[in-house]
Coordinates of C-alpha atoms in Angstrom, one line a residue:
X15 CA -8.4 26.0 12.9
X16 CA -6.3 24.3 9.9
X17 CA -2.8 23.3 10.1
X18 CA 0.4 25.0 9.2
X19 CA 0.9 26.8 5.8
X20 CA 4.1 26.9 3.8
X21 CA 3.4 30.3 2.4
X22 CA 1.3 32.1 5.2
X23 CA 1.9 35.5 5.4
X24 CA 4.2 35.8 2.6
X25 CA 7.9 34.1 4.0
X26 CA 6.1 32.3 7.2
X27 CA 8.4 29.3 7.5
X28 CA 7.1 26.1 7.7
X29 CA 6.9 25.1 12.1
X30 CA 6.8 21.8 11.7
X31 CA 9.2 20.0 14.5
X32 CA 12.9 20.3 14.4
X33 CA 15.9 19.0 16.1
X34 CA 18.0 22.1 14.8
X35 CA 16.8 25.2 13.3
X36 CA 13.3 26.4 11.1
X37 CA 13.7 25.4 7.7
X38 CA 11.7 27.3 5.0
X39 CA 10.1 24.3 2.9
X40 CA 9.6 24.4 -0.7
X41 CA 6.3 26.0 -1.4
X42 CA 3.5 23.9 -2.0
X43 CA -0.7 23.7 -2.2
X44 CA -1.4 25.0 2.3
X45 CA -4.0 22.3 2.4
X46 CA -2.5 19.5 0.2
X47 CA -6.3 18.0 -0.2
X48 CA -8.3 17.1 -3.0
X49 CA -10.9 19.9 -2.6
X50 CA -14.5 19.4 -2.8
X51 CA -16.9 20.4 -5.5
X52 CA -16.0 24.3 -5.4
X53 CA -18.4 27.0 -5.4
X54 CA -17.4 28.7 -8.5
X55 CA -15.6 26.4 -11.6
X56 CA -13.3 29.0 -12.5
X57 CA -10.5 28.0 -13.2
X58 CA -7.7 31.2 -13.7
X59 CA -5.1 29.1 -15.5
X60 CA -4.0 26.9 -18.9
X61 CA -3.0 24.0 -16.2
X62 CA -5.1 21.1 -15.6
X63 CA -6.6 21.1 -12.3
X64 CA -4.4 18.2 -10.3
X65 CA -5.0 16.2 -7.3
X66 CA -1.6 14.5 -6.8
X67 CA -2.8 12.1 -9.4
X68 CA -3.1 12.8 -13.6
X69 CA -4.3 15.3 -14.8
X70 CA -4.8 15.6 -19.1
X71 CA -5.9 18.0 -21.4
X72 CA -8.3 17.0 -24.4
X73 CA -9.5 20.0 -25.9
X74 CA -9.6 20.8 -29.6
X75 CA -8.4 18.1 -30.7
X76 CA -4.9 18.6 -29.7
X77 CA -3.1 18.4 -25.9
X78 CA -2.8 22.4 -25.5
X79 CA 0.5 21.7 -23.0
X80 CA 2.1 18.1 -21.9
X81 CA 0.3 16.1 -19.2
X82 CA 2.1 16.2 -15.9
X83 CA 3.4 12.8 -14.8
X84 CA 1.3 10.9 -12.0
X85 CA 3.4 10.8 -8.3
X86 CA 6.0 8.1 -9.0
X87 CA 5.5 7.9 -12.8
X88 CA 8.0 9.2 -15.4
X89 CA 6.7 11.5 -18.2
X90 CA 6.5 8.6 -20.9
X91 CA 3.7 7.1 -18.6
X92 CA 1.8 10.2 -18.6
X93 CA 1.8 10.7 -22.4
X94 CA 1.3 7.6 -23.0
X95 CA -2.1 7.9 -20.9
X96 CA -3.2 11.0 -23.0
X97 CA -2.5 9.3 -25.5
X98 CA -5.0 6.7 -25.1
X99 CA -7.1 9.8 -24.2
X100 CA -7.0 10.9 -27.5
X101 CA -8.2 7.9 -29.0
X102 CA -11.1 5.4 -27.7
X103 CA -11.1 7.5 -24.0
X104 CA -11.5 10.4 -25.2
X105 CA -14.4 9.7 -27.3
X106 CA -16.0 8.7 -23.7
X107 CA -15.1 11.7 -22.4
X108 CA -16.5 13.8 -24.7
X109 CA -19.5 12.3 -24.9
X110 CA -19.8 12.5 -21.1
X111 CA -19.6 15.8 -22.0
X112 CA -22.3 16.0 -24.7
X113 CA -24.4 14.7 -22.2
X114 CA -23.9 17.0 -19.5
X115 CA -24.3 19.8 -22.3
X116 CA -28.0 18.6 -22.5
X117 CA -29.3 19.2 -19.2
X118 CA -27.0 22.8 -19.0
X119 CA -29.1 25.6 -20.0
X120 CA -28.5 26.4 -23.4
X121 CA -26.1 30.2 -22.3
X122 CA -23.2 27.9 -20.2
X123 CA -19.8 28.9 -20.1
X124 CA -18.1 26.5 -17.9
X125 CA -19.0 23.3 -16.7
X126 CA -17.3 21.0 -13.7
X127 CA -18.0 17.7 -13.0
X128 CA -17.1 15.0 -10.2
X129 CA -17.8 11.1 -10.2
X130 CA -16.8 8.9 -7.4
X131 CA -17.1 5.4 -8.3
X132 CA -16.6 2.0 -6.9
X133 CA -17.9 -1.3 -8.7
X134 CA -21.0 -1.2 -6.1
X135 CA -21.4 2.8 -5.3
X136 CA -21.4 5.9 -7.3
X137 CA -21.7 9.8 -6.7
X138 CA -21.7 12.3 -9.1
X139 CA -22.0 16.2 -9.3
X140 CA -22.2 19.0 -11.9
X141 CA -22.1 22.6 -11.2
X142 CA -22.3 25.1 -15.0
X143 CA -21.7 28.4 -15.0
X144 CA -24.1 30.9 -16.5
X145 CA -22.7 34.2 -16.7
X146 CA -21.3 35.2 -12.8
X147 CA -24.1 32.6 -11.6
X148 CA -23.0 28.7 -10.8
X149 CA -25.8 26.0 -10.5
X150 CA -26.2 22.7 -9.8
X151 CA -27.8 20.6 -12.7
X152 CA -28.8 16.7 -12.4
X153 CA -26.5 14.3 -13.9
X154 CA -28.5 12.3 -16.2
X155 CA -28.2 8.3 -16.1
X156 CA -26.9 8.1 -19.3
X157 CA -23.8 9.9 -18.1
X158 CA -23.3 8.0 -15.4
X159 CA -23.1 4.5 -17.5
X160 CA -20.4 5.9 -19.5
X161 CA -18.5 6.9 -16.5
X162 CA -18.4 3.5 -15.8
X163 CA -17.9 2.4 -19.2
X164 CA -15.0 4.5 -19.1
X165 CA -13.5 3.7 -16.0
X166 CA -13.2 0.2 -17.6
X167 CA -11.1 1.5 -20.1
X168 CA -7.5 1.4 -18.3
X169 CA -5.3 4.4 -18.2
X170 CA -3.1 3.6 -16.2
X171 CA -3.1 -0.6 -16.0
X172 CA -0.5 -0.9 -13.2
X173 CA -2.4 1.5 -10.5
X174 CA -5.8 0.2 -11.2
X175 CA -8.9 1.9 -12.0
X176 CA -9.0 5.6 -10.5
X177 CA -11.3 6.3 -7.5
X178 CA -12.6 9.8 -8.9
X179 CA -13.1 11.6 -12.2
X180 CA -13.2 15.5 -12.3
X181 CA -14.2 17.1 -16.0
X182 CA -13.9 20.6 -16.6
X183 CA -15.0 22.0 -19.8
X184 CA -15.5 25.4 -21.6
X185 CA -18.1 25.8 -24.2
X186 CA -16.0 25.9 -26.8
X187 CA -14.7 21.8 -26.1
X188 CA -11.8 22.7 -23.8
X189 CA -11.8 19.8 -21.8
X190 CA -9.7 19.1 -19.2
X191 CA -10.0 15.6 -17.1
X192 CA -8.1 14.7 -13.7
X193 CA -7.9 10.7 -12.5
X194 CA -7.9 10.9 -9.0
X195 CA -6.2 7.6 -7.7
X196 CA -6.6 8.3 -4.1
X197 CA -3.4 9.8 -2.9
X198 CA -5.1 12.6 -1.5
X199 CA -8.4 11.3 0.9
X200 CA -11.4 12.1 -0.4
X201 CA -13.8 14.9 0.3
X202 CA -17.0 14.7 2.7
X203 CA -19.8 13.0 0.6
X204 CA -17.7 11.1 -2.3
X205 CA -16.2 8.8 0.7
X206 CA -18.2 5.5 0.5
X207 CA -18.6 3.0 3.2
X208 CA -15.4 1.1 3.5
X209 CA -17.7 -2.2 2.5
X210 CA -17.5 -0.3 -1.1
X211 CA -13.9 -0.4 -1.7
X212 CA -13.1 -4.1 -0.4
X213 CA -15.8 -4.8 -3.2
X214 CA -13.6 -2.8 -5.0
X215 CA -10.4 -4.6 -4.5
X216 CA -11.3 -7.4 -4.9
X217 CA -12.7 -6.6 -8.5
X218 CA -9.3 -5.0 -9.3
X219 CA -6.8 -5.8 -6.8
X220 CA -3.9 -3.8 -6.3
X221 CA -0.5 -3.8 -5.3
X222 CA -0.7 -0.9 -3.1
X223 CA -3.5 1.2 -2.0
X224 CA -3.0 4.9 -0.2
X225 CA -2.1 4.5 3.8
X226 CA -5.4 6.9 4.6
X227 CA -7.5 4.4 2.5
X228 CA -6.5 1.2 3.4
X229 CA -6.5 2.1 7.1
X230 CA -9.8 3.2 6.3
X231 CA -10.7 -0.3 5.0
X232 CA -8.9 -2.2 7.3
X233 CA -8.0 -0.9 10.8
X234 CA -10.4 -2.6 12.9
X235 CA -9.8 -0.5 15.8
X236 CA -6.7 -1.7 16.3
X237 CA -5.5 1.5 17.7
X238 CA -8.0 2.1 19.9
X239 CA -7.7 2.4 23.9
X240 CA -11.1 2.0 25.7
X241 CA -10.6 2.7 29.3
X242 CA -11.7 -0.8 29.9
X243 CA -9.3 -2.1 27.3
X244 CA -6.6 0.2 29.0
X245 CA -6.6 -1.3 32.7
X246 CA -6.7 -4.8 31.2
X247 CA -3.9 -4.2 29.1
X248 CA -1.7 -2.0 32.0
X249 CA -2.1 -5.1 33.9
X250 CA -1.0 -8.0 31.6
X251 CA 1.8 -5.8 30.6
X252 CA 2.8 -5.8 34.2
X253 CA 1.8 -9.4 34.9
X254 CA 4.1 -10.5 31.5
X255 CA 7.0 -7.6 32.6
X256 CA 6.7 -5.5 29.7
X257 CA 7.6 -2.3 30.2
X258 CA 7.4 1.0 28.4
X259 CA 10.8 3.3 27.3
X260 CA 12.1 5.6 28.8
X261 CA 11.9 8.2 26.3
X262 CA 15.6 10.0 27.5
X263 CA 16.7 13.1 25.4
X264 CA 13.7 12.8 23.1
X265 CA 11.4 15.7 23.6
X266 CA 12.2 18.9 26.2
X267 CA 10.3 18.3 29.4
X268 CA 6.6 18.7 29.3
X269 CA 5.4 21.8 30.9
X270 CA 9.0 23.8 28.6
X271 CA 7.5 21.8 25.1
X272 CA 3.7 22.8 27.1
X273 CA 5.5 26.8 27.1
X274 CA 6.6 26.5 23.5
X275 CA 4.0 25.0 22.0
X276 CA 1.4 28.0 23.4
X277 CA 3.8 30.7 22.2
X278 CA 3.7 29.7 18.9
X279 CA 0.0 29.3 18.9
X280 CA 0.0 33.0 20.1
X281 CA 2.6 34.4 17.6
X282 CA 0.3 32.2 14.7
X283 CA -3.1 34.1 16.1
X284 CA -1.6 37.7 16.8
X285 CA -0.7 37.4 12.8
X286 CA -4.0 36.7 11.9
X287 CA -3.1 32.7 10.3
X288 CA -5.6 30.2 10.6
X289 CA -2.6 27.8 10.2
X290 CA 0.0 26.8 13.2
X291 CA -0.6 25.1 16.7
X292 CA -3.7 26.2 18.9
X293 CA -4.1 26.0 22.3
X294 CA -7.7 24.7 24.1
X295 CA -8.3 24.0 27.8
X296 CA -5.8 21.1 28.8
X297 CA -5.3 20.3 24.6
X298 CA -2.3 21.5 22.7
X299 CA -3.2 20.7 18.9
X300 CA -1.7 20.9 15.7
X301 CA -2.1 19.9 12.3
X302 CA 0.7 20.7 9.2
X303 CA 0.1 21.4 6.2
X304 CA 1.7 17.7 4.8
X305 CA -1.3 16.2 6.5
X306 CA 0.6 14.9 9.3
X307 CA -0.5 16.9 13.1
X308 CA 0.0 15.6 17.0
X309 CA -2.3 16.7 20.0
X310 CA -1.0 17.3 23.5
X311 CA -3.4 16.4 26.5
X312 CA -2.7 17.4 30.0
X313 CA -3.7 15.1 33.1
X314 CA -4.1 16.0 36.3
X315 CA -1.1 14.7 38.4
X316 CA 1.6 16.1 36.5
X317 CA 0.9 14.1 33.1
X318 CA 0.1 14.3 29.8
X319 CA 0.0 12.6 26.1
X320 CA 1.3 13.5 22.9
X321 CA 0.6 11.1 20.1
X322 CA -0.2 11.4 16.4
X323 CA 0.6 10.9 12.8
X324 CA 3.3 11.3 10.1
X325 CA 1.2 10.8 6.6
X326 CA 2.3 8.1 5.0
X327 CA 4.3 6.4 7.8
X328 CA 6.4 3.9 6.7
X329 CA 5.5 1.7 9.7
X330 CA 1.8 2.1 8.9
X331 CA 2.2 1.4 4.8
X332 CA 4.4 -1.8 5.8
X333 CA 1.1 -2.9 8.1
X334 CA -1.8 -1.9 5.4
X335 CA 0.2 -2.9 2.6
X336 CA 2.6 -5.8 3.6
X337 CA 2.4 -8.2 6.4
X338 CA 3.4 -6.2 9.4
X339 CA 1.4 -6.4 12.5
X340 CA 1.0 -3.0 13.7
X341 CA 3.1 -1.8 16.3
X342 CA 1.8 -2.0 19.8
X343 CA 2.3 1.8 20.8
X344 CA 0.7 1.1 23.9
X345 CA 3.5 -1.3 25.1
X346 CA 4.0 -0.6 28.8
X347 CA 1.4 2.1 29.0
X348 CA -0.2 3.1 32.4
X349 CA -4.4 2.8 32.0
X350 CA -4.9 6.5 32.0
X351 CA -3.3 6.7 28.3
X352 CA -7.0 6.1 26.8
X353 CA -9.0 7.0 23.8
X354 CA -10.6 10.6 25.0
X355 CA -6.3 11.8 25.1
X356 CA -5.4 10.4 22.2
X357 CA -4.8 11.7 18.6
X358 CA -8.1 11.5 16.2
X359 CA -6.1 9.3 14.2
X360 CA -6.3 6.6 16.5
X361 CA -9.9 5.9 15.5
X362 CA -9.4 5.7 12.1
X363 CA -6.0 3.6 12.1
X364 CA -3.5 6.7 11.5
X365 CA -1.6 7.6 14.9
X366 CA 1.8 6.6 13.8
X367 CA 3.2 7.3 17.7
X368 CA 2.2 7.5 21.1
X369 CA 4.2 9.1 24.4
X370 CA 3.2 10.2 27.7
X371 CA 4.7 12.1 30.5
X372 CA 5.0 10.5 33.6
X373 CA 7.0 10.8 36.9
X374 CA 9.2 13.9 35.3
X375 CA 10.1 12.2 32.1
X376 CA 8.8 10.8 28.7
X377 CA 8.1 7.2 27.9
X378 CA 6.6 5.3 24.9
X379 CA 6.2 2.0 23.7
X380 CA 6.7 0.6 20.0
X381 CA 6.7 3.9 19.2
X382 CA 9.5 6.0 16.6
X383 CA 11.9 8.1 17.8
X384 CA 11.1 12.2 18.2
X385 CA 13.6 12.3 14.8
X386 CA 10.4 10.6 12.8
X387 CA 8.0 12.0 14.5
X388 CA 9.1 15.3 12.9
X389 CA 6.5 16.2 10.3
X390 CA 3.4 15.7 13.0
X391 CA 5.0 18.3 15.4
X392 CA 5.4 22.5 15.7
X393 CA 9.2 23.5 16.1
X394 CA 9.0 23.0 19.6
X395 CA 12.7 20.9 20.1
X396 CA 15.0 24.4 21.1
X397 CA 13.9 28.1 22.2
X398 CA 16.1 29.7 19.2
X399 CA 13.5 27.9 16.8
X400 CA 10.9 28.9 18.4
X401 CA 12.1 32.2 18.6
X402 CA 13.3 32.2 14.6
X403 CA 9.6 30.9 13.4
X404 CA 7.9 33.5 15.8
X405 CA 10.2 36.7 14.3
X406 CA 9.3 35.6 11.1
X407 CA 5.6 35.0 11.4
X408 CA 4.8 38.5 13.1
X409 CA 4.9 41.3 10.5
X410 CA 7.2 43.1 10.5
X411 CA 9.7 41.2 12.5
X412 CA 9.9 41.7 15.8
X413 CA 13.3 41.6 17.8
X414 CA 14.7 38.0 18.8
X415 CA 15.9 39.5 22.3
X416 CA 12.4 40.3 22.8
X417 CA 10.7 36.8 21.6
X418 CA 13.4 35.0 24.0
X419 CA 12.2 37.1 26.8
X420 CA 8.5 36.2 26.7
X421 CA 9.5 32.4 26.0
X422 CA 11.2 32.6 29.2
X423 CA 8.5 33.9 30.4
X424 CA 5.8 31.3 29.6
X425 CA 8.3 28.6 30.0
X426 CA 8.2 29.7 34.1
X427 CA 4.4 30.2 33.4
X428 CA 4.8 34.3 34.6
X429 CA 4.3 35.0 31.0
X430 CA 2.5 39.4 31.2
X431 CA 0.4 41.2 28.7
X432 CA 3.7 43.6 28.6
X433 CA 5.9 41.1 27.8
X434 CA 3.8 39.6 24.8
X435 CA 3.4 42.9 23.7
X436 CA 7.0 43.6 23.4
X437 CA 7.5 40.2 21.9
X438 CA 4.7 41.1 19.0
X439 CA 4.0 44.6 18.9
X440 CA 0.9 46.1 19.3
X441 CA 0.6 47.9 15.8
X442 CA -3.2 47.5 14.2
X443 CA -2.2 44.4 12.4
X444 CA -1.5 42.6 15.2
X445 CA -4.2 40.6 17.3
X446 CA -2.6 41.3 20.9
X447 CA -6.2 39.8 22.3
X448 CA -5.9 36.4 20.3
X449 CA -2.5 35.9 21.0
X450 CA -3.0 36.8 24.6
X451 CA -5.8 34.2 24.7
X452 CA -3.9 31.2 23.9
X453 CA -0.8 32.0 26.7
X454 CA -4.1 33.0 29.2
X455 CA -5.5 28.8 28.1
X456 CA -2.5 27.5 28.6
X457 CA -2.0 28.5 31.9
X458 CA 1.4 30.3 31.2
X459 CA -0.1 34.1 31.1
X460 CA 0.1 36.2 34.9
X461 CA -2.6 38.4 34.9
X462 CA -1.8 41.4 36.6
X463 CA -5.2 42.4 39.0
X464 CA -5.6 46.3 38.6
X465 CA -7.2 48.3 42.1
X466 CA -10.3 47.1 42.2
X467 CA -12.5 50.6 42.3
X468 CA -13.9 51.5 45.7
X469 CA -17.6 51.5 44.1
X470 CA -17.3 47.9 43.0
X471 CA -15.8 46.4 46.0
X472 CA -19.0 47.9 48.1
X473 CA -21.2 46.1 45.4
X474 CA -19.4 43.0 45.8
X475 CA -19.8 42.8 49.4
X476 CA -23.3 44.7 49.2
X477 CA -24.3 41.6 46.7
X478 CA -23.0 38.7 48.9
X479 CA -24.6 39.7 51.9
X480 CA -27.8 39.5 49.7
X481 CA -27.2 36.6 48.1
X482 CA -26.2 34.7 51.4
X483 CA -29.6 35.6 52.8
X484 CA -27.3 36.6 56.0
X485 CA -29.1 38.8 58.8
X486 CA -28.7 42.7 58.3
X487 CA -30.2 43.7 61.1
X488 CA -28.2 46.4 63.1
X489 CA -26.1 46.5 59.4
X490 CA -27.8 48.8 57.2
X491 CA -26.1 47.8 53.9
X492 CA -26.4 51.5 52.4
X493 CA -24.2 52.5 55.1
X494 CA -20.9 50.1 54.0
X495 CA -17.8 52.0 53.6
X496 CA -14.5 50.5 52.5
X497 CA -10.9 51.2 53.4
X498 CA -7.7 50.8 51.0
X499 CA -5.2 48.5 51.5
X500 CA -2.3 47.5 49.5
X501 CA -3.9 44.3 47.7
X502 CA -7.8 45.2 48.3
X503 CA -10.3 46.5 50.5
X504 CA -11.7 46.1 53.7
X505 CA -15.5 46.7 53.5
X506 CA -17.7 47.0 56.6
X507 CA -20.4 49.0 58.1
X508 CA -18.8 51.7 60.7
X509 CA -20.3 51.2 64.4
X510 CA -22.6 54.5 65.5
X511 CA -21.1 56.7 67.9
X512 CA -20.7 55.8 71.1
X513 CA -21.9 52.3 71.0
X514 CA -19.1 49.0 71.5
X515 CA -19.7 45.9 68.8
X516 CA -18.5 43.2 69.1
X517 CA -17.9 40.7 66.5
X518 CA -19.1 42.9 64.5
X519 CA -18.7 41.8 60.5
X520 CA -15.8 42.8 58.7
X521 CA -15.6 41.8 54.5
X522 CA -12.1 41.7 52.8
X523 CA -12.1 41.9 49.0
X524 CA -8.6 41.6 47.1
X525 CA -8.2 43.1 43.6
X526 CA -8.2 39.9 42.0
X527 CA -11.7 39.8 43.1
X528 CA -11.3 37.0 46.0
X529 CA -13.8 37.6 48.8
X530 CA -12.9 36.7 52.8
X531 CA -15.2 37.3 55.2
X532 CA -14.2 38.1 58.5
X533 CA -15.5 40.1 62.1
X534 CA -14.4 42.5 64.7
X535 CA -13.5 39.8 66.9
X536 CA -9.7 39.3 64.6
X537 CA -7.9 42.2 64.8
X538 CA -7.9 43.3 61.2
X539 CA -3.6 44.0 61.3
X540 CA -3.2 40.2 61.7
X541 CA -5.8 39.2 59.0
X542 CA -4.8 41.9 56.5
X543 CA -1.3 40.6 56.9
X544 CA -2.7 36.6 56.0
X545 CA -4.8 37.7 53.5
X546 CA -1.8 39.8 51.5
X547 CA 0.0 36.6 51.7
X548 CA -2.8 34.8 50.3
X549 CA -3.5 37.3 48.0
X550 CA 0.4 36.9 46.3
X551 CA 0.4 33.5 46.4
X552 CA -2.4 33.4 43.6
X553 CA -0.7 35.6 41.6
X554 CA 2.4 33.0 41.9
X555 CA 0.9 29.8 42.2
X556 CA 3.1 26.7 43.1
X557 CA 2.6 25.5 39.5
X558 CA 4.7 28.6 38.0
X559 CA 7.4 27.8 40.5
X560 CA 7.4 24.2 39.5
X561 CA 7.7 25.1 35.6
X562 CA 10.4 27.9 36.7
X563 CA 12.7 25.4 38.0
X564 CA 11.8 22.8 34.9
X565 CA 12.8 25.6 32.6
X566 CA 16.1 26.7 34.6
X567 CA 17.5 23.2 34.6
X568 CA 17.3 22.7 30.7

């Protein structure tokens, strides 16, 4: 699973949460990461490969096209760093190059390299490409002192020395360099031990360093909630009267946000997206393409917890990178709020909120409003938004009418394989069985039982009088017939003629496979009559009427 995608599917909008209607957000890269060390260095395009950073071109002997400014930095800033590029740099650079050239066999096309680099730790990785083959080659130690001599070389003196270099050359001296300063976090094996980069800092200290990295650094498990840690800190907060807040008018009840949040993930995986919410057992989850994503636990006793992050949350930055203690999101939090519910992000110092569902309503502690909270979240506020992203993400669009319907529907948990289908089609591009998974998880899909055939409900019954070990004698099993009723059938083993049994045993099996056993001795009219009602009761548990009156009275 990934998270949401601003050009899935061609004109998918963006779900990320919203108090009015689904905005289509400009288009941007789905993932928004630094990617790792790709299989193939081939590059399609003129444009330096970027990673939210600088990115400059230093190829034959001229800047093909004009650097693109760093995030934040006007254009001067950027020219003036290829500039220097040109100069002293570059001649690094290029001999960097030169000395990659002599371990590439002697046929190599293209050539891309990576070097992560701290004062006390450094990575590197080269992958050339020799006709439509890529290989790995060893970078030489040579190489890897003039990374460092060039990362000494400043290029851009007020952010500090970059955290990454990424070459890409041709064989013809096309060389194209990206300083990767951070904004994006880095990918699995050029991450160093957070020991690295306070060795780092403290080397080059900065004014600022990126949210993801100094929580890295620095969170301390602040934001975690051991069980332990929980009860200790439920009761201080009720020994010191602080309370939690009531969370009024900020998110629709749980099990309708529960409802919306499933169909969504349905209408994502009947198109075939890896992006958008998914549904697990008791987890809604959800991750956008902004790096920002929420998780949604449910609790037995009619609770829950949604918490998560907003990248580069204000209220984390002002912690990591001012003075501000970080907020205490557990404020008034009962002890079942604990780390196996919460976010991922906790761990590493990123949940940026934190609310649970208690007692009918929502509550949270130091926590920001549902307003800021937007970019973690699917469009899960109002049913017409839901409705708008699911029209737009099935293809072709279905009908509004018929989205509303099955959001009704799995708001009051009676949610039908009919109804879905209506909502998404059932044309070859559409994955009825995915979709149907997610409502089925999420507890707001009725499954219809079809008659069970007469040949299976003798089996049944056949099978757990064999299994039960249970005296046949005076029973032969081959002799079990079964008779229809209207939810089931009543299995038993007719009496010869002319002889009187009683308690004879009787075995009722409903078509939603539910066994009762049963004798002669109860006359079967008052226990079929029981078992029907039991029987419908299943099919329209106390839970569905619960969410049917939650979803009435908003």
């Amino acid at each position: 699973m990934a998270g949401q995608d601003d050009e899935i599917l061609g004109d998918t909008p963006d779900i990320a949460f919203s108090l009015t209607a689904a905005e289509t957000p400009p288009g941007d890269d789905p993932s928004g990461s630094t990617e790792a060390l790709p299989d193939s260095a081939e590059p399609d395009t003129d444009e330096p490969a970027a990673h939210g950073n600088e990115a400059v071109r230093v190829g034959s002997g001229e800047r093909s096209k004009k650097p693109r400014a760093a995030d934040g930095a006007a254009d001067g800033d950027a020219t003036a760093s290829a500039e220097s590029a040109d100069t002293g740099p570059r001649d690094i650079v290029e001999r960097i190059v030169d000395g990659l050239g002599v371990v590439a066999p002697a046929d190599w096309t293209r050539m891309y390299a990576e070097f992560a680099v701290t004062v006390s730790e450094m990575r590197a990785q080269a992958i050339v490409t020799v006709g439509d083959t890529d290989t790995v080659v060893e970078v030489p130690e040579s190489v890897l002192e003039l990374v460092r001599e060039y990362r000494s070389v400043p290029q851009r003196p007020e952010r500090g020395p970059w955290w990454r270099l990424l070459i890409h050359t041709t064989a013809d001296r096309v060389i194209e360099i990206d300083h990767d300063y951070g904004e994006d976090p880095f990918p699995d094996g050029q991450l160093f031990e957070p020991a690295a980069y306070r060795a780092d800092l403290e080397t080059f200290p900065r004014d600022r360093v990126p949210v993801w990295l100094a929580a890295y650094i620095g969170h301390a498990g602040r934001q975690t909630r051991s069980p332990r840690r929980a009860g200790a800190a439920a009761r201080a907060d009720r020994e010191s009267s602080v309370w939690s807040v009531l969370a009024e008018n900020e998110f629709p009840p749980f099990p309708v946000l529960w409802a919306r949040w499933a169909t969504l993930a349905a209408a994502f995986t009947a198109a075939g997206s890896e992006w958008g919410p998914r549904m697990l057992p008791a987890l809604g989850w959800f991750e956008s393409s902004r790096r920002s994503g929420a998780t949604l636990y449910v609790l037995p006793g009619d609770r829950a917890v949604l918490s998560g992050g907003v990248w580069d949350a204000p209220s984390l930055d002002a912690v990591y990178n001012g003075s501000a203690a970080m907020p205490n999101f557990y404020a008034g939090a009962p002890d079942w709020v604990v780390d196996p519910v919460l976010n991922p992000r906790a761990a590493s110092g990123l949940m940026s909120f934190c609310y649970w569902w208690e007692g009918g309503r929502w509550y949270r502690g130091e926590s920001p409003s549902a307003r800021e909270c937007a970019p973690a979240l699917p469009g899960v506020w109002a049913a017409e938004t839901v409705a708008d992203i699911v029209t737009r993400v099935i293809s072709p669009p279905r009908r509004n009418a018929a989205v509303l319907t099955l959001l009704e529907a799995a708001e009051a948990g009676v949610a039908t394989e009919d109804t879905v289908r209506d909502a998404f089609g059932d044309s070859g591009r559409i994955d009825l069985g995915s979709a149907l998974f997610q409502l089925r998880v999420a507890g707001v899909l009725t499954d219809i039982p079809t008659a069970l055939p007469e040949e299976l409900a003798i089996l049944r019954v056949r099978q757990y009088i064999e299994g039960r070990g249970l005296d046949t004698t005076g029973y032969p099993l081959d002799e079990l017939v079964a008779d229809r009723l209207d939810c089931g059938w009543m299995v038993y083993v007719p009496v010869p003629n002319g002889e009187l049994a009683i308690g004879r045993a009787i075995f009722y099996i409903a078509d939603d496979g539910v066994l009762e056993p049963s004798s002669s001795s109860v006359p079967p009219a008052r226990f079929v009559a029981d078992f029907e009602k039991r029987f419908r009761s299943r099919q329209y548990s106390e839970r569905r009427v619960k969410n049917a009156e939650s979803a009435r009275s908003t």
